[in-house]
Coordinates of C-alpha atoms in Angstrom, one line a residue:
X1 CA 8.9 -10.8 32.6
X2 CA 6.9 -13.1 34.9
X3 CA 3.3 -13.9 34.0
X4 CA 0.6 -12.2 36.1
X5 CA -1.6 -14.2 38.4
X6 CA -4.4 -13.9 36.0
X7 CA -2.3 -15.3 33.2
X8 CA -1.2 -18.2 35.4
X9 CA -4.8 -18.9 36.2
X10 CA -5.7 -18.8 32.5
X11 CA -3.0 -21.3 31.5
X12 CA -4.2 -23.5 34.4
X13 CA -7.8 -23.4 33.3
X14 CA -9.5 -26.3 31.4
X15 CA -8.5 -26.9 27.8
X16 CA -12.0 -25.9 26.5
X17 CA -11.8 -22.5 28.2
X18 CA -8.3 -21.9 27.1
X19 CA -9.3 -22.7 23.5
X20 CA -12.3 -20.3 23.7
X21 CA -10.1 -17.5 25.0
X22 CA -7.5 -18.2 22.2
X23 CA -10.3 -17.9 19.7
X24 CA -11.4 -14.6 21.1
X25 CA -7.8 -13.3 21.0
X26 CA -7.5 -14.3 17.4
X27 CA -10.8 -12.6 16.5
X28 CA -9.6 -9.5 18.3
X29 CA -6.3 -9.5 16.4
X30 CA -8.2 -9.9 13.1
X31 CA -10.5 -7.0 14.0
X32 CA -7.4 -4.8 14.8
X33 CA -5.8 -5.6 11.5
X34 CA -8.9 -4.8 9.5
X35 CA -9.4 -1.1 8.6
X36 CA -12.5 0.5 9.9
X37 CA -13.8 2.3 6.8
X38 CA -16.5 4.1 8.8
X39 CA -13.8 5.6 10.9
X40 CA -11.7 6.3 7.9
X41 CA -14.6 8.2 6.3
X42 CA -15.3 10.1 9.5
X43 CA -11.6 11.2 9.6
X44 CA -11.7 12.3 6.0
X45 CA -14.9 14.3 6.6
X46 CA -13.4 16.0 9.6
X47 CA -10.4 17.0 7.4
X48 CA -12.2 17.9 4.1
X49 CA -15.8 18.5 5.1
X50 CA -18.4 17.3 2.6
X51 CA -16.6 14.6 0.5
X52 CA -18.9 14.8 -2.4
X53 CA -18.0 12.2 -5.1
X54 CA -14.9 11.3 -3.1
X55 CA -17.1 9.5 -0.6
X56 CA -18.2 7.0 -3.3
X57 CA -14.6 6.5 -4.4
X58 CA -13.4 5.7 -0.9
X59 CA -16.4 3.4 -0.3
X60 CA -15.6 1.7 -3.6
X61 CA -12.1 1.2 -2.3
X62 CA -13.4 -0.5 0.7
X63 CA -15.7 -2.7 -1.4
X64 CA -12.7 -3.6 -3.6
X65 CA -10.8 -4.8 -0.5
X66 CA -13.8 -6.8 0.8
X67 CA -14.4 -8.5 -2.6
X68 CA -10.7 -9.3 -3.2
X69 CA -9.6 -10.8 0.1
X70 CA -10.1 -14.4 -1.0
X71 CA -8.6 -14.1 -4.5
X72 CA -5.2 -15.5 -5.4
X73 CA -2.4 -13.1 -5.7
X74 CA -2.5 -12.8 -9.4
X75 CA -6.1 -11.9 -9.3
X76 CA -5.5 -9.4 -6.5
X77 CA -2.8 -7.7 -8.6
X78 CA -5.2 -7.4 -11.5
X79 CA -8.1 -6.1 -9.4
X80 CA -6.1 -3.5 -7.6
X81 CA -4.2 -2.3 -10.7
X82 CA -7.5 -1.9 -12.6
X83 CA -9.2 -0.1 -9.7
X84 CA -6.7 2.7 -9.2
X85 CA -6.0 3.1 -12.9
X86 CA -9.7 3.8 -13.3
X87 CA -10.3 5.7 -10.1
X88 CA -7.6 8.3 -10.5
X89 CA -7.0 10.8 -13.3
X90 CA -3.3 11.3 -14.0
X91 CA -2.5 14.9 -12.9
X92 CA 0.8 16.4 -11.8
X93 CA 1.5 17.6 -8.2
X94 CA 1.6 21.2 -9.2
X95 CA -1.9 21.1 -10.3
X96 CA -3.3 18.9 -7.5
X97 CA -1.3 20.0 -4.5
X98 CA 0.5 23.2 -5.7
X99 CA 3.8 21.6 -4.9
X100 CA 6.6 20.2 -7.0
X101 CA 6.6 16.7 -5.4
X102 CA 3.9 15.5 -3.0
X103 CA 3.4 11.9 -2.0
X104 CA -0.3 11.4 -1.4
X105 CA -2.0 8.8 0.8
X106 CA -4.6 6.6 -0.9
X107 CA -7.3 8.7 0.9
X108 CA -5.8 11.9 -0.3
X109 CA -5.6 10.6 -3.9
X110 CA -9.2 9.3 -3.8
X111 CA -10.4 12.5 -2.3
X112 CA -8.9 14.4 -5.2
X113 CA -9.7 11.7 -7.7
X114 CA -6.3 12.5 -9.3
X115 CA -2.7 11.8 -8.7
X116 CA 0.7 11.3 -10.4
X117 CA 2.6 8.1 -10.8
X118 CA 3.8 8.1 -7.2
X119 CA 0.2 8.2 -6.0
X120 CA -0.9 5.3 -8.2
X121 CA 2.1 3.2 -7.0
X122 CA 1.6 4.0 -3.3
X123 CA -2.1 3.3 -3.4
X124 CA -1.6 0.0 -5.1
X125 CA 1.2 -1.0 -2.6
X126 CA -1.0 -0.1 0.4
X127 CA -4.0 -1.9 -0.9
X128 CA -2.1 -5.1 -1.8
X129 CA -0.5 -5.1 1.7
X130 CA -4.0 -4.8 3.2
X131 CA -5.0 -7.8 1.0
X132 CA -2.2 -9.9 2.6
X133 CA 0.5 -9.7 -0.1
X134 CA 3.8 -9.7 1.8
X135 CA 5.8 -6.5 1.8
X136 CA 8.9 -8.3 0.5
X137 CA 7.0 -9.2 -2.7
X138 CA 6.3 -5.6 -3.4
X139 CA 8.6 -2.7 -4.3
X140 CA 7.8 0.9 -5.2
X141 CA 10.2 1.4 -8.1
X142 CA 11.6 4.5 -9.7
X143 CA 12.2 4.2 -13.4
X144 CA 12.9 6.4 -16.4
X145 CA 10.1 6.3 -18.9
X146 CA 12.1 6.3 -22.0
X147 CA 9.4 7.2 -24.5
X148 CA 8.4 10.2 -22.3
X149 CA 12.1 10.9 -21.4
X150 CA 11.1 11.5 -17.7
X151 CA 11.2 10.1 -14.3
X152 CA 8.3 7.7 -13.5
X153 CA 7.2 5.4 -10.7
X154 CA 5.6 1.9 -10.9
X155 CA 4.8 -0.9 -8.5
X156 CA 6.7 -4.1 -9.0
X157 CA 5.7 -7.6 -7.7
X158 CA 8.1 -10.5 -7.1
X159 CA 6.5 -13.9 -6.7
X160 CA 9.8 -15.0 -5.2
X161 CA 12.9 -13.1 -4.2
X162 CA 14.7 -14.0 -7.4
X163 CA 11.7 -14.0 -9.8
X164 CA 11.3 -11.6 -12.7
X165 CA 9.1 -8.8 -11.4
X166 CA 5.7 -7.9 -12.8
X167 CA 5.0 -4.2 -13.4
X168 CA 1.9 -2.5 -12.3
X169 CA 1.8 0.9 -14.1
X170 CA -0.7 3.7 -14.7
X171 CA 0.7 4.2 -18.3
X172 CA -0.8 1.0 -19.6
X173 CA -3.6 -1.2 -18.2
X174 CA -1.8 -4.5 -18.6
X175 CA 0.4 -6.1 -15.9
X176 CA 3.5 -7.3 -17.8
X177 CA 6.8 -8.9 -16.8
X178 CA 9.7 -6.4 -16.6
X179 CA 11.4 -7.9 -19.6
X180 CA 8.4 -6.8 -21.7
X181 CA 8.7 -3.2 -20.5
X182 CA 11.6 -2.1 -22.6
X183 CA 10.2 1.4 -22.3
X184 CA 11.2 1.5 -18.6
X185 CA 14.7 1.8 -17.2
X186 CA 14.8 0.9 -13.5
X187 CA 16.7 3.3 -11.2
X188 CA 16.0 2.2 -7.6
X189 CA 13.2 0.7 -5.5
X190 CA 12.0 0.6 -1.9
X191 CA 9.6 -1.2 0.4
X192 CA 9.2 -1.6 4.1
X193 CA 12.3 -3.7 4.2
X194 CA 14.8 -1.5 2.5
X195 CA 16.2 0.3 -0.6
X196 CA 17.2 -1.6 -3.7
X197 CA 19.3 -1.1 -6.8
X198 CA 18.3 -3.0 -10.0
X199 CA 20.1 -6.1 -11.0
X200 CA 19.8 -9.9 -11.5
X201 CA 18.1 -12.1 -8.9
X202 CA 16.0 -9.4 -7.4
X203 CA 18.6 -6.6 -7.3
X204 CA 20.9 -5.5 -4.5
X205 CA 19.7 -4.1 -1.2
X206 CA 21.5 -0.9 -0.4
X207 CA 19.9 0.7 2.6
X208 CA 17.0 1.0 5.0
X209 CA 13.7 2.6 3.9
X210 CA 13.4 4.2 7.4
X211 CA 16.0 6.7 6.1
X212 CA 13.6 7.7 3.3
X213 CA 11.9 10.7 4.9
X214 CA 9.0 11.0 2.4
X215 CA 8.1 7.4 3.0
X216 CA 8.1 7.8 6.8
X217 CA 6.0 11.0 6.5
X218 CA 3.5 9.1 4.3
X219 CA 3.2 6.3 6.9
X220 CA 2.5 9.0 9.6
X221 CA -0.2 10.6 7.5
X222 CA -1.9 7.2 6.9
X223 CA -1.9 6.3 10.5
X224 CA -3.7 9.6 11.3
X225 CA -6.3 8.6 8.6
X226 CA -6.8 5.2 10.3
X227 CA -4.6 3.2 7.9
X228 CA -1.7 1.4 9.7
X229 CA 0.7 -0.8 7.6
X230 CA 2.5 -1.9 10.7
X231 CA -0.5 -4.0 11.6
X232 CA 0.1 -6.2 8.5
X233 CA 3.7 -7.2 9.0

């Protein structure tokens, strides 16, 4: 594609002007990537009406993001894990959504003030992505909780592709390496890049998360709420 006349004039302009335009473009991109919590709240009020205590929970989420942006990744993990473990009460989908298996967006979970293990893991994943943690460092991981003898979901964090993952879980407050979570048996994981089976050196990629319909439906719901993960790739 050939540049427009306007673009050719821009690149022919003095260096100072070009630098100023570049700065404005960068600021515009930054503004686009940032979520507008006023708009997010308006969308939630249009959907649910009076938010009641949920408004404070959603505003607290925005404040968490604002206060955590300049932290290192370890501190971001700790802050996000603690926030959602405290903000949500563990409740099964039948009670909250009157469905057997419902994947809630962070807004939906904060509106209810409750969620199951999927909702905790999704909310932590989305928040850490907003805080700049790369998608390929994060995986939403299905496990078997051996003590409870039931399926469970956690968020795992890989400092490098072959590093031992850290586990962010709603069952316990501490973030621990996977080797210290003998009570969890990994089954499979996914993120924006793909599907993974457990194994050494980060496991084995086995497919594309675009084929995971529940995940795609979740992304669509979040975009309607004003939360777009595509902006943070």
